[in-house]
């Protein structure tokens, strides 16, 4: 049995964040994908920060519940699984996982998890990475690694949310039922009759191949009956134009 | 042999973007994950926009190559597969896919693809969504749907990049190349003109909805250009019957 229904959502830990605006954007990115446990380690400009609220665009509850800690160790003291987000390799011999792999693990692990994000420019210190059991690296364009804090948070939150969505939107749920073969044959028959009356089928020896083409074209569309009936109305109007009013 | 190595990267189409800063951030998000084809449809403040560069944080080549178009139809005229990004349902009966599903499709499809993103607040117009064959929806927290433009772009770009790192199942698509959006627009335009001349569009206030329906019906068929041309010949014959011989 999967534990995904009960595995706790991860805490997002921003380590020495500089701009309140970025804290707000991170909160917004979290709430977009259902995360609410925000932890701040020695934010540069203190906490609360008036610049955070506007940037959160309504994710106020995440900011209101945010907790401040003096160190990474304090911030993750209650967590069992800690991931350090970094795009750089650190010379530490710890496993490196993608956001997807981390999300899959967090969904399976019944103990609390935390994901660390470093300061905007300097990132995480080696000692901070060492607190984490694993490095989380976003597989990014090696020639352009400029990923900002909120973007890193949103990708991780997105993957966490995604791994929990067992039932994803599917094409089938959004579709009307497809027309029956009989309904489709009605359209094909009407079109062929109309084309025949208009002199479309010539030379006669090509007619069977042309009719196969017509059937193929109209079959592959997988129309609903509503759409089939709309097309029949269009053909009828083209063949017998309506009198202009006014 | 998989076609994923040669499937073209999608174009990112920003429709009526308001802030140059957001265009820059979108460019940065694109380049983070290897996308470079940025297209702008009537950007509010014109183009180039001095606010875009600083926000791009070094993704200058994306901005330099960006192209401006007068309409969505023009912007995607060379593309076969068009996705409209929206979190809202539109009453249009088109398939809805996730970023992951869209990325998987784009990686498989040998023809060019484009992904539309609406203006910051207003999003895409229904007519613009109708140009797309599919709706791309990010599965987001239903209670907090505040996803900004660059965040939507980065999630889509991330999934595209990610799917390229996956060994795709070998799916050789034995089929004709699909018609471009421009070829399809030729068919739609001809049909609408013919229907208009035959008095099909009435009452006038229903015409935009009816045209959206027509576009949806003809888009979902995924016809080849050969099939599109065959249909154009049929319409022509229905409107102007050929003289009977014998």
Coordinates of C-alpha atoms in Angstrom, one line a residue:
Chain A
X1 CA 0.0 0.0 0.0
X2 CA 1.3 3.4 -0.9
X3 CA 2.0 5.9 1.9
X4 CA 1.6 8.8 -0.4
X5 CA -1.8 9.8 1.1
X6 CA -0.2 10.3 4.5
X7 CA 3.4 11.3 3.9
X8 CA 3.9 14.8 5.3
X9 CA 4.4 17.7 2.8
X10 CA 8.0 19.0 2.9
X11 CA 9.1 22.1 4.7
X12 CA 10.7 24.7 2.4
X13 CA 13.7 26.3 4.2
X14 CA 15.1 29.5 2.8
X15 CA 18.6 30.0 4.1
X16 CA 19.7 33.6 4.6
X17 CA 17.3 35.0 2.0
X18 CA 18.1 38.6 1.1
X19 CA 15.1 40.2 -0.4
X20 CA 11.7 40.1 1.1
X21 CA 10.3 40.1 -2.4
X22 CA 11.9 36.8 -3.0
X23 CA 10.5 35.4 0.2
X24 CA 7.0 36.4 -1.0
X25 CA 7.5 34.9 -4.4
X26 CA 8.7 31.7 -2.9
X27 CA 5.6 31.6 -0.7
X28 CA 3.4 32.1 -3.7
X29 CA 5.2 29.3 -5.6
X30 CA 4.7 27.0 -2.6
X31 CA 1.0 27.7 -2.3
X32 CA 0.5 27.2 -6.0
X33 CA 1.3 23.6 -5.4
X34 CA -0.1 23.1 -2.0
X35 CA 3.0 23.6 0.3
X36 CA 2.5 25.8 3.4
X37 CA 5.4 25.1 5.8
X38 CA 7.9 27.9 5.2
X39 CA 11.0 28.3 7.4
X40 CA 13.5 31.1 7.3
X41 CA 17.1 30.9 8.5
X42 CA 18.4 34.4 9.5
X43 CA 16.7 36.4 6.8
X44 CA 19.0 39.4 6.1
X45 CA 16.4 42.1 6.6
X46 CA 14.6 40.5 9.6
X47 CA 11.1 39.1 9.8
X48 CA 8.4 40.1 9.1
X49 CA 9.4 41.9 6.0
X50 CA 7.0 44.4 4.4
X51 CA 8.2 43.6 0.9
X52 CA 7.1 40.0 1.2
X53 CA 3.4 40.4 1.3
X54 CA 2.8 42.2 -2.1
X55 CA 5.1 39.7 -3.8
X56 CA 3.2 36.8 -2.4
X57 CA 0.1 37.8 -4.4
X58 CA -2.3 36.4 -1.9
X59 CA -0.3 33.6 -0.4
X60 CA -0.6 35.4 2.9
X61 CA -1.2 32.3 5.0
X62 CA 2.2 30.9 4.1
X63 CA 3.9 34.1 5.3
X64 CA 1.8 34.3 8.4
X65 CA 2.8 30.8 9.4
X66 CA 6.5 31.2 8.5
X67 CA 9.0 30.5 11.3
X68 CA 12.4 32.0 11.8
X69 CA 15.4 30.0 12.9
X70 CA 19.0 30.8 13.9
X71 CA 20.6 28.0 11.9
X72 CA 19.9 25.3 9.4
X73 CA 20.3 22.7 12.0
X74 CA 17.6 24.3 14.2
X75 CA 15.3 24.7 11.2
X76 CA 15.4 21.1 10.3
X77 CA 15.7 19.6 13.7
X78 CA 12.3 17.9 13.5
X79 CA 12.9 16.6 9.9
X80 CA 14.2 13.2 9.0
X81 CA 14.9 13.7 5.3
X82 CA 16.8 16.9 4.3
X83 CA 17.6 17.9 0.7
X84 CA 20.0 20.7 -0.2
X85 CA 19.0 22.4 -3.5
X86 CA 22.1 23.4 -5.4
X87 CA 23.0 23.5 -9.1
X88 CA 26.7 23.2 -8.3
X89 CA 28.6 20.1 -7.2
X90 CA 30.2 20.5 -3.9
X91 CA 32.7 17.8 -3.6
X92 CA 30.6 16.2 -0.9
X93 CA 29.9 12.5 -1.3
X94 CA 26.1 12.6 -1.0
X95 CA 23.6 11.3 -3.4
X96 CA 22.3 13.7 -6.0
X97 CA 18.6 13.5 -7.0
X98 CA 16.4 15.4 -9.4
X99 CA 13.3 17.3 -8.3
X100 CA 11.2 14.3 -9.5
X101 CA 13.2 11.8 -7.6
X102 CA 13.1 13.9 -4.5
X103 CA 9.3 14.3 -4.8
X104 CA 8.9 10.6 -5.3
X105 CA 11.0 9.9 -2.2
X106 CA 9.1 12.5 -0.1
X107 CA 5.8 11.0 -1.1
X108 CA 7.0 7.6 0.1
X109 CA 8.7 8.6 3.3
X110 CA 6.4 8.7 6.4
X111 CA 8.8 10.9 8.3
X112 CA 9.0 14.7 7.8
X113 CA 11.2 16.1 5.0
X114 CA 12.7 19.5 4.4
X115 CA 14.2 21.1 1.3
X116 CA 16.9 23.8 1.7
X117 CA 17.4 26.7 -0.7
X118 CA 20.4 28.9 -0.4
X119 CA 20.7 32.7 -0.5
X120 CA 20.0 34.4 -3.8
X121 CA 23.7 34.8 -4.8
X122 CA 25.9 32.9 -2.5
X123 CA 23.8 29.7 -2.3
X124 CA 24.3 27.2 0.5
X125 CA 27.5 26.8 2.5
X126 CA 29.3 23.5 2.3
X127 CA 28.5 22.8 6.0
X128 CA 24.8 23.5 5.2
X129 CA 24.8 21.1 2.4
X130 CA 26.5 18.5 4.6
X131 CA 23.5 18.7 7.0
X132 CA 21.4 17.4 4.2
X133 CA 21.5 13.8 3.4
X134 CA 21.0 14.4 -0.3
X135 CA 21.6 17.1 -2.9
X136 CA 18.7 18.1 -5.1
X137 CA 19.8 19.4 -8.4
X138 CA 17.5 20.8 -11.1
X139 CA 18.7 19.5 -14.5
X140 CA 19.3 22.8 -16.2
X141 CA 20.9 24.1 -19.4
X142 CA 24.6 23.8 -18.6
X143 CA 25.3 26.9 -20.6
X144 CA 22.7 29.0 -18.7
X145 CA 22.3 28.2 -15.0
X146 CA 20.7 31.4 -13.9
X147 CA 17.8 30.0 -11.8
X148 CA 16.3 32.4 -9.2
X149 CA 15.1 31.4 -5.8
X150 CA 11.3 31.4 -6.6
X151 CA 11.9 29.5 -9.8
X152 CA 13.8 26.8 -8.0
X153 CA 11.1 26.6 -5.3
X154 CA 8.3 26.4 -7.9
X155 CA 9.9 23.5 -9.8
X156 CA 10.4 21.5 -6.6
X157 CA 6.9 22.3 -5.4
X158 CA 5.4 21.4 -8.8
X159 CA 7.1 18.0 -8.8
X160 CA 5.9 17.3 -5.2
X161 CA 2.4 18.2 -6.3
X162 CA 2.6 16.2 -9.5
X163 CA 3.7 13.1 -7.7
X164 CA 0.6 13.3 -5.6
X165 CA -1.7 13.6 -8.5
X166 CA -2.6 10.0 -9.2
X167 CA -5.5 11.0 -11.4
X168 CA -4.2 13.5 -13.9
X169 CA -6.4 15.3 -16.4
X170 CA -6.8 13.2 -19.4
X171 CA -7.9 13.8 -22.9
X172 CA -10.7 11.3 -22.6
X173 CA -12.4 13.1 -19.7
X174 CA -12.6 16.3 -21.6
X175 CA -14.1 14.9 -24.8
X176 CA -17.6 14.5 -25.8
X177 CA -18.6 10.9 -26.8
X178 CA -17.5 10.2 -30.3
X179 CA -20.2 9.9 -33.0
X180 CA -21.4 6.4 -33.8
X181 CA -20.4 4.8 -37.0
X182 CA -24.0 5.3 -38.2
X183 CA -23.9 9.0 -37.5
X184 CA -20.6 9.3 -39.3
X185 CA -21.9 7.3 -42.2
X186 CA -24.8 9.8 -42.4
X187 CA -22.3 12.6 -42.9
X188 CA -20.2 10.7 -45.4
X189 CA -23.3 9.7 -47.4
X190 CA -24.6 13.3 -47.5
X191 CA -21.3 14.7 -48.6
X192 CA -20.8 12.1 -51.3
X193 CA -24.4 12.7 -52.6
X194 CA -23.8 16.4 -52.7
X195 CA -20.4 16.1 -54.4
X196 CA -21.9 13.7 -56.9
X197 CA -24.7 16.1 -57.8
X198 CA -22.0 18.8 -58.2
X199 CA -20.0 16.7 -60.6
X200 CA -17.1 16.1 -58.3
X201 CA -16.6 12.4 -59.1
X202 CA -14.8 12.1 -62.4
X203 CA -13.3 10.3 -64.1
X204 CA -15.6 7.4 -63.0
X205 CA -12.9 4.9 -62.5
X206 CA -11.3 7.1 -59.8
X207 CA -14.5 7.3 -57.8
X208 CA -13.9 4.3 -55.5
X209 CA -10.4 5.6 -54.5
X210 CA -11.8 9.1 -54.0
X211 CA -14.5 7.9 -51.8
X212 CA -12.0 5.9 -49.7
X213 CA -10.1 9.1 -49.3
X214 CA -13.2 11.0 -48.2
X215 CA -14.0 8.3 -45.6
X216 CA -10.4 8.3 -44.3
X217 CA -10.4 12.1 -43.9
X218 CA -13.7 12.2 -42.1
X219 CA -13.1 9.2 -39.9
X220 CA -9.7 10.3 -38.5
X221 CA -11.2 13.4 -36.9
X222 CA -13.1 11.4 -34.3
X223 CA -15.9 14.0 -34.2
X224 CA -18.7 14.0 -31.7
X225 CA -22.3 13.7 -33.0
X226 CA -22.8 17.3 -32.3
X227 CA -19.9 18.2 -34.6
X228 CA -21.1 15.7 -37.2
X229 CA -24.5 17.4 -37.2
X230 CA -22.9 20.9 -37.5
X231 CA -20.9 19.7 -40.5
X232 CA -24.1 18.3 -42.1
X233 CA -25.7 21.7 -41.6
X234 CA -22.8 23.4 -43.3
X235 CA -22.9 21.1 -46.3
X236 CA -26.7 21.6 -46.6
X237 CA -26.2 25.4 -46.6
X238 CA -23.4 25.3 -49.2
X239 CA -25.6 23.2 -51.5
X240 CA -28.7 25.2 -50.9
X241 CA -27.8 28.8 -49.9
X242 CA -30.3 30.5 -47.7
X243 CA -32.0 33.6 -49.0
X244 CA -30.4 36.8 -47.9
X245 CA -32.5 38.8 -45.5
X246 CA -32.1 42.5 -45.9
Chain B
X1 CA 14.4 4.5 -33.9
X2 CA 13.0 7.3 -31.8
X3 CA 12.2 10.6 -33.4
X4 CA 12.8 12.5 -30.2
X5 CA 16.3 13.5 -31.2
X6 CA 15.0 15.5 -34.1
X7 CA 11.6 16.8 -33.0
X8 CA 11.9 20.6 -33.1
X9 CA 11.9 22.6 -29.9
X10 CA 8.6 24.4 -29.3
X11 CA 8.2 28.2 -29.9
X12 CA 7.0 30.1 -26.9
X13 CA 4.4 32.7 -27.9
X14 CA 3.6 35.5 -25.5
X15 CA 0.2 37.0 -26.5
X16 CA -0.2 40.7 -25.7
X17 CA 2.4 40.7 -22.9
X18 CA 2.2 43.9 -20.8
X19 CA 5.5 44.3 -18.9
X20 CA 8.9 44.1 -20.6
X21 CA 10.1 42.7 -17.3
X22 CA 7.9 39.7 -17.7
X23 CA 9.1 39.2 -21.3
X24 CA 12.7 39.2 -19.9
X25 CA 11.8 36.7 -17.2
X26 CA 10.1 34.4 -19.7
X27 CA 13.2 34.5 -21.9
X28 CA 15.4 33.6 -18.9
X29 CA 13.0 30.7 -18.0
X30 CA 13.2 29.5 -21.6
X31 CA 16.9 29.5 -21.8
X32 CA 17.3 27.8 -18.5
X33 CA 15.8 24.8 -20.2
X34 CA 17.2 25.2 -23.7
X35 CA 14.3 27.0 -25.5
X36 CA 15.2 29.9 -27.7
X37 CA 12.3 30.6 -30.1
X38 CA 10.4 33.5 -28.5
X39 CA 7.5 35.1 -30.4
X40 CA 5.6 38.2 -29.2
X41 CA 2.1 39.0 -30.4
X42 CA 1.4 42.8 -30.1
X43 CA 3.4 43.5 -27.0
X44 CA 1.7 46.4 -25.2
X45 CA 4.7 48.6 -24.9
X46 CA 6.2 47.7 -28.3
X47 CA 9.5 45.9 -29.0
X48 CA 12.3 46.1 -28.2
X49 CA 11.5 47.0 -24.6
X50 CA 14.3 48.3 -22.4
X51 CA 12.9 46.6 -19.3
X52 CA 13.3 43.1 -20.8
X53 CA 17.1 42.9 -20.8
X54 CA 17.8 43.3 -17.1
X55 CA 15.1 40.9 -16.2
X56 CA 16.5 38.3 -18.6
X57 CA 19.6 38.0 -16.4
X58 CA 21.8 37.1 -19.4
X59 CA 19.4 35.4 -21.7
X60 CA 20.0 38.1 -24.2
X61 CA 20.2 35.8 -27.2
X62 CA 16.5 34.8 -26.7
X63 CA 15.5 38.5 -26.7
X64 CA 17.7 39.3 -29.7
X65 CA 16.1 36.6 -31.7
X66 CA 12.5 37.4 -30.6
X67 CA 10.0 38.1 -33.4
X68 CA 6.9 40.2 -33.2
X69 CA 3.6 39.3 -34.9
X70 CA 0.3 41.1 -35.4
X71 CA -1.9 38.1 -34.5
X72 CA -1.7 34.7 -32.9
X73 CA -2.6 33.2 -36.3
X74 CA 0.5 34.9 -37.9
X75 CA 2.7 33.9 -35.0
X76 CA 1.9 30.2 -35.4
X77 CA 1.4 30.0 -39.1
X78 CA 4.4 27.7 -39.6
X79 CA 3.5 25.5 -36.6
X80 CA 1.5 22.3 -36.8
X81 CA 0.8 21.6 -33.1
X82 CA -0.4 24.6 -31.1
X83 CA -1.1 24.5 -27.3
X84 CA -3.0 27.2 -25.4
X85 CA -1.8 27.6 -21.8
X86 CA -4.7 28.4 -19.6
X87 CA -5.8 27.5 -16.1
X88 CA -9.4 28.2 -16.9
X89 CA -11.9 26.0 -18.8
X90 CA -13.2 27.8 -21.8
X91 CA -16.3 25.9 -22.9
X92 CA -14.3 24.8 -26.0
X93 CA -14.3 21.1 -26.6
X94 CA -10.6 20.6 -27.2
X95 CA -8.3 18.1 -25.4
X96 CA -6.7 19.2 -22.2
X97 CA -3.1 18.1 -21.5
X98 CA -0.7 18.6 -18.6
X99 CA 2.8 20.1 -19.2
X100 CA 4.2 16.6 -19.0
X101 CA 1.8 15.2 -21.6
X102 CA 2.4 18.2 -23.9
X103 CA 6.2 17.8 -23.6
X104 CA 5.9 14.1 -24.4
X105 CA 3.8 14.9 -27.5
X106 CA 6.2 17.6 -28.7
X107 CA 9.1 15.3 -28.3
X108 CA 7.4 12.8 -30.5
X109 CA 6.0 15.0 -33.1
X110 CA 8.3 15.7 -36.1
X111 CA 6.3 18.9 -37.0
X112 CA 6.9 22.3 -35.4
X113 CA 5.0 23.1 -32.2
X114 CA 4.1 26.4 -30.4
X115 CA 2.8 27.1 -26.9
X116 CA 0.6 30.1 -26.3
X117 CA 0.7 32.2 -23.1
X118 CA -1.9 34.9 -22.6
X119 CA -1.5 38.4 -21.2
X120 CA -0.6 38.7 -17.5
X121 CA -4.1 39.4 -16.2
X122 CA -6.5 38.8 -19.0
X123 CA -5.1 35.6 -20.4
X124 CA -6.0 34.3 -23.8
X125 CA -9.2 35.2 -25.7
X126 CA -11.5 32.3 -26.6
X127 CA -10.7 32.9 -30.3
X128 CA -7.0 32.5 -29.5
X129 CA -7.6 29.3 -27.6
X130 CA -9.6 28.0 -30.5
X131 CA -6.6 28.4 -32.8
X132 CA -4.8 25.9 -30.6
X133 CA -5.7 22.2 -31.0
X134 CA -5.2 21.6 -27.3
X135 CA -5.3 23.3 -24.0
X136 CA -2.3 23.0 -21.7
X137 CA -3.2 23.3 -18.1
X138 CA -0.8 23.2 -15.2
X139 CA -2.4 21.1 -12.4
X140 CA -2.3 23.7 -9.7
X141 CA -3.7 24.1 -6.2
X142 CA -7.4 24.8 -7.0
X143 CA -7.6 27.2 -4.0
X144 CA -4.7 29.3 -5.2
X145 CA -4.3 29.7 -8.9
X146 CA -2.1 32.7 -9.0
X147 CA 0.6 31.6 -11.4
X148 CA 2.5 34.3 -13.1
X149 CA 3.7 34.4 -16.7
X150 CA 7.3 33.4 -16.2
X151 CA 6.4 30.7 -13.8
X152 CA 4.0 29.1 -16.3
X153 CA 6.8 29.4 -18.9
X154 CA 9.4 27.8 -16.7
X155 CA 7.2 24.8 -15.8
X156 CA 6.5 24.1 -19.5
X157 CA 10.1 24.6 -20.5
X158 CA 11.2 22.4 -17.6
X159 CA 9.0 19.6 -18.7
X160 CA 10.1 19.9 -22.3
X161 CA 13.8 19.7 -21.2
X162 CA 13.0 16.8 -18.8
X163 CA 11.4 14.7 -21.4
X164 CA 14.5 15.1 -23.6
X165 CA 16.5 13.3 -20.9
X166 CA 14.1 10.4 -20.9
X167 CA 14.6 7.5 -23.2
X168 CA 11.3 7.6 -25.0
X169 CA 9.6 4.4 -26.1
X170 CA 10.3 3.9 -29.8
X171 CA 7.2 5.2 -31.5
X172 CA 7.7 5.5 -35.2
X173 CA 4.9 7.6 -36.5
X174 CA 4.1 6.2 -39.9
X175 CA 2.1 9.0 -41.3
X176 CA 2.1 12.0 -43.5
X177 CA 3.3 15.2 -41.9
X178 CA 0.4 17.2 -40.5
X179 CA -0.6 20.4 -42.2
X180 CA 0.8 23.7 -40.9
X181 CA -1.4 26.1 -39.1
X182 CA -1.3 28.4 -42.1
X183 CA -2.5 25.6 -44.4
X184 CA -5.3 24.8 -42.0
X185 CA -6.2 28.5 -41.8
X186 CA -6.5 28.5 -45.6
X187 CA -9.2 25.8 -45.3
X188 CA -11.0 27.5 -42.5
X189 CA -11.0 30.8 -44.2
X190 CA -12.3 29.3 -47.5
X191 CA -15.1 27.4 -45.6
X192 CA -16.1 30.5 -43.6
X193 CA -16.2 32.7 -46.7
X194 CA -18.3 30.1 -48.6
X195 CA -20.7 29.7 -45.7
X196 CA -21.0 33.4 -45.3
X197 CA -21.9 33.8 -49.0
X198 CA -24.5 31.1 -48.5
X199 CA -26.1 32.9 -45.6
X200 CA -25.0 30.4 -42.9
X201 CA -24.0 32.9 -40.2
X202 CA -27.1 34.2 -38.6
X203 CA -28.0 35.6 -36.2
X204 CA -24.9 37.8 -36.3
X205 CA -24.3 37.7 -32.6
X206 CA -23.8 33.9 -32.7
X207 CA -21.2 34.2 -35.5
X208 CA -18.0 34.3 -33.3
X209 CA -19.1 31.2 -31.4
X210 CA -20.0 29.4 -34.6
X211 CA -16.6 30.3 -36.0
X212 CA -14.9 28.9 -32.9
X213 CA -16.9 25.7 -33.4
X214 CA -15.8 25.4 -37.0
X215 CA -12.2 26.0 -36.1
X216 CA -12.4 23.4 -33.3
X217 CA -14.0 20.8 -35.6
X218 CA -11.4 21.3 -38.4
X219 CA -8.4 21.5 -36.0
X220 CA -9.0 18.3 -34.1
X221 CA -8.8 16.2 -37.2
X222 CA -5.0 16.7 -37.6
X223 CA -5.2 16.4 -41.3
X224 CA -2.2 16.4 -43.7
X225 CA -1.9 19.1 -46.2
X226 CA -3.0 16.7 -48.9
X227 CA -6.2 16.1 -47.0
X228 CA -6.7 19.8 -46.4
X229 CA -6.3 20.5 -50.1
X230 CA -8.8 17.7 -51.0
X231 CA -11.3 19.2 -48.6
X232 CA -10.8 22.6 -50.2
X233 CA -11.5 21.1 -53.6
X234 CA -14.7 19.6 -52.3
X235 CA -15.9 22.9 -50.9
X236 CA -15.1 24.6 -54.2
X237 CA -17.1 22.1 -56.1
X238 CA -20.1 22.3 -53.8
X239 CA -20.1 26.1 -54.1
X240 CA -19.5 26.0 -57.9
X241 CA -20.8 22.8 -59.3
X242 CA -19.1 21.6 -62.5
X243 CA -21.1 21.3 -65.6
X244 CA -22.4 17.8 -66.3
X245 CA -20.8 16.0 -69.3
X246 CA -23.2 13.7 -71.1

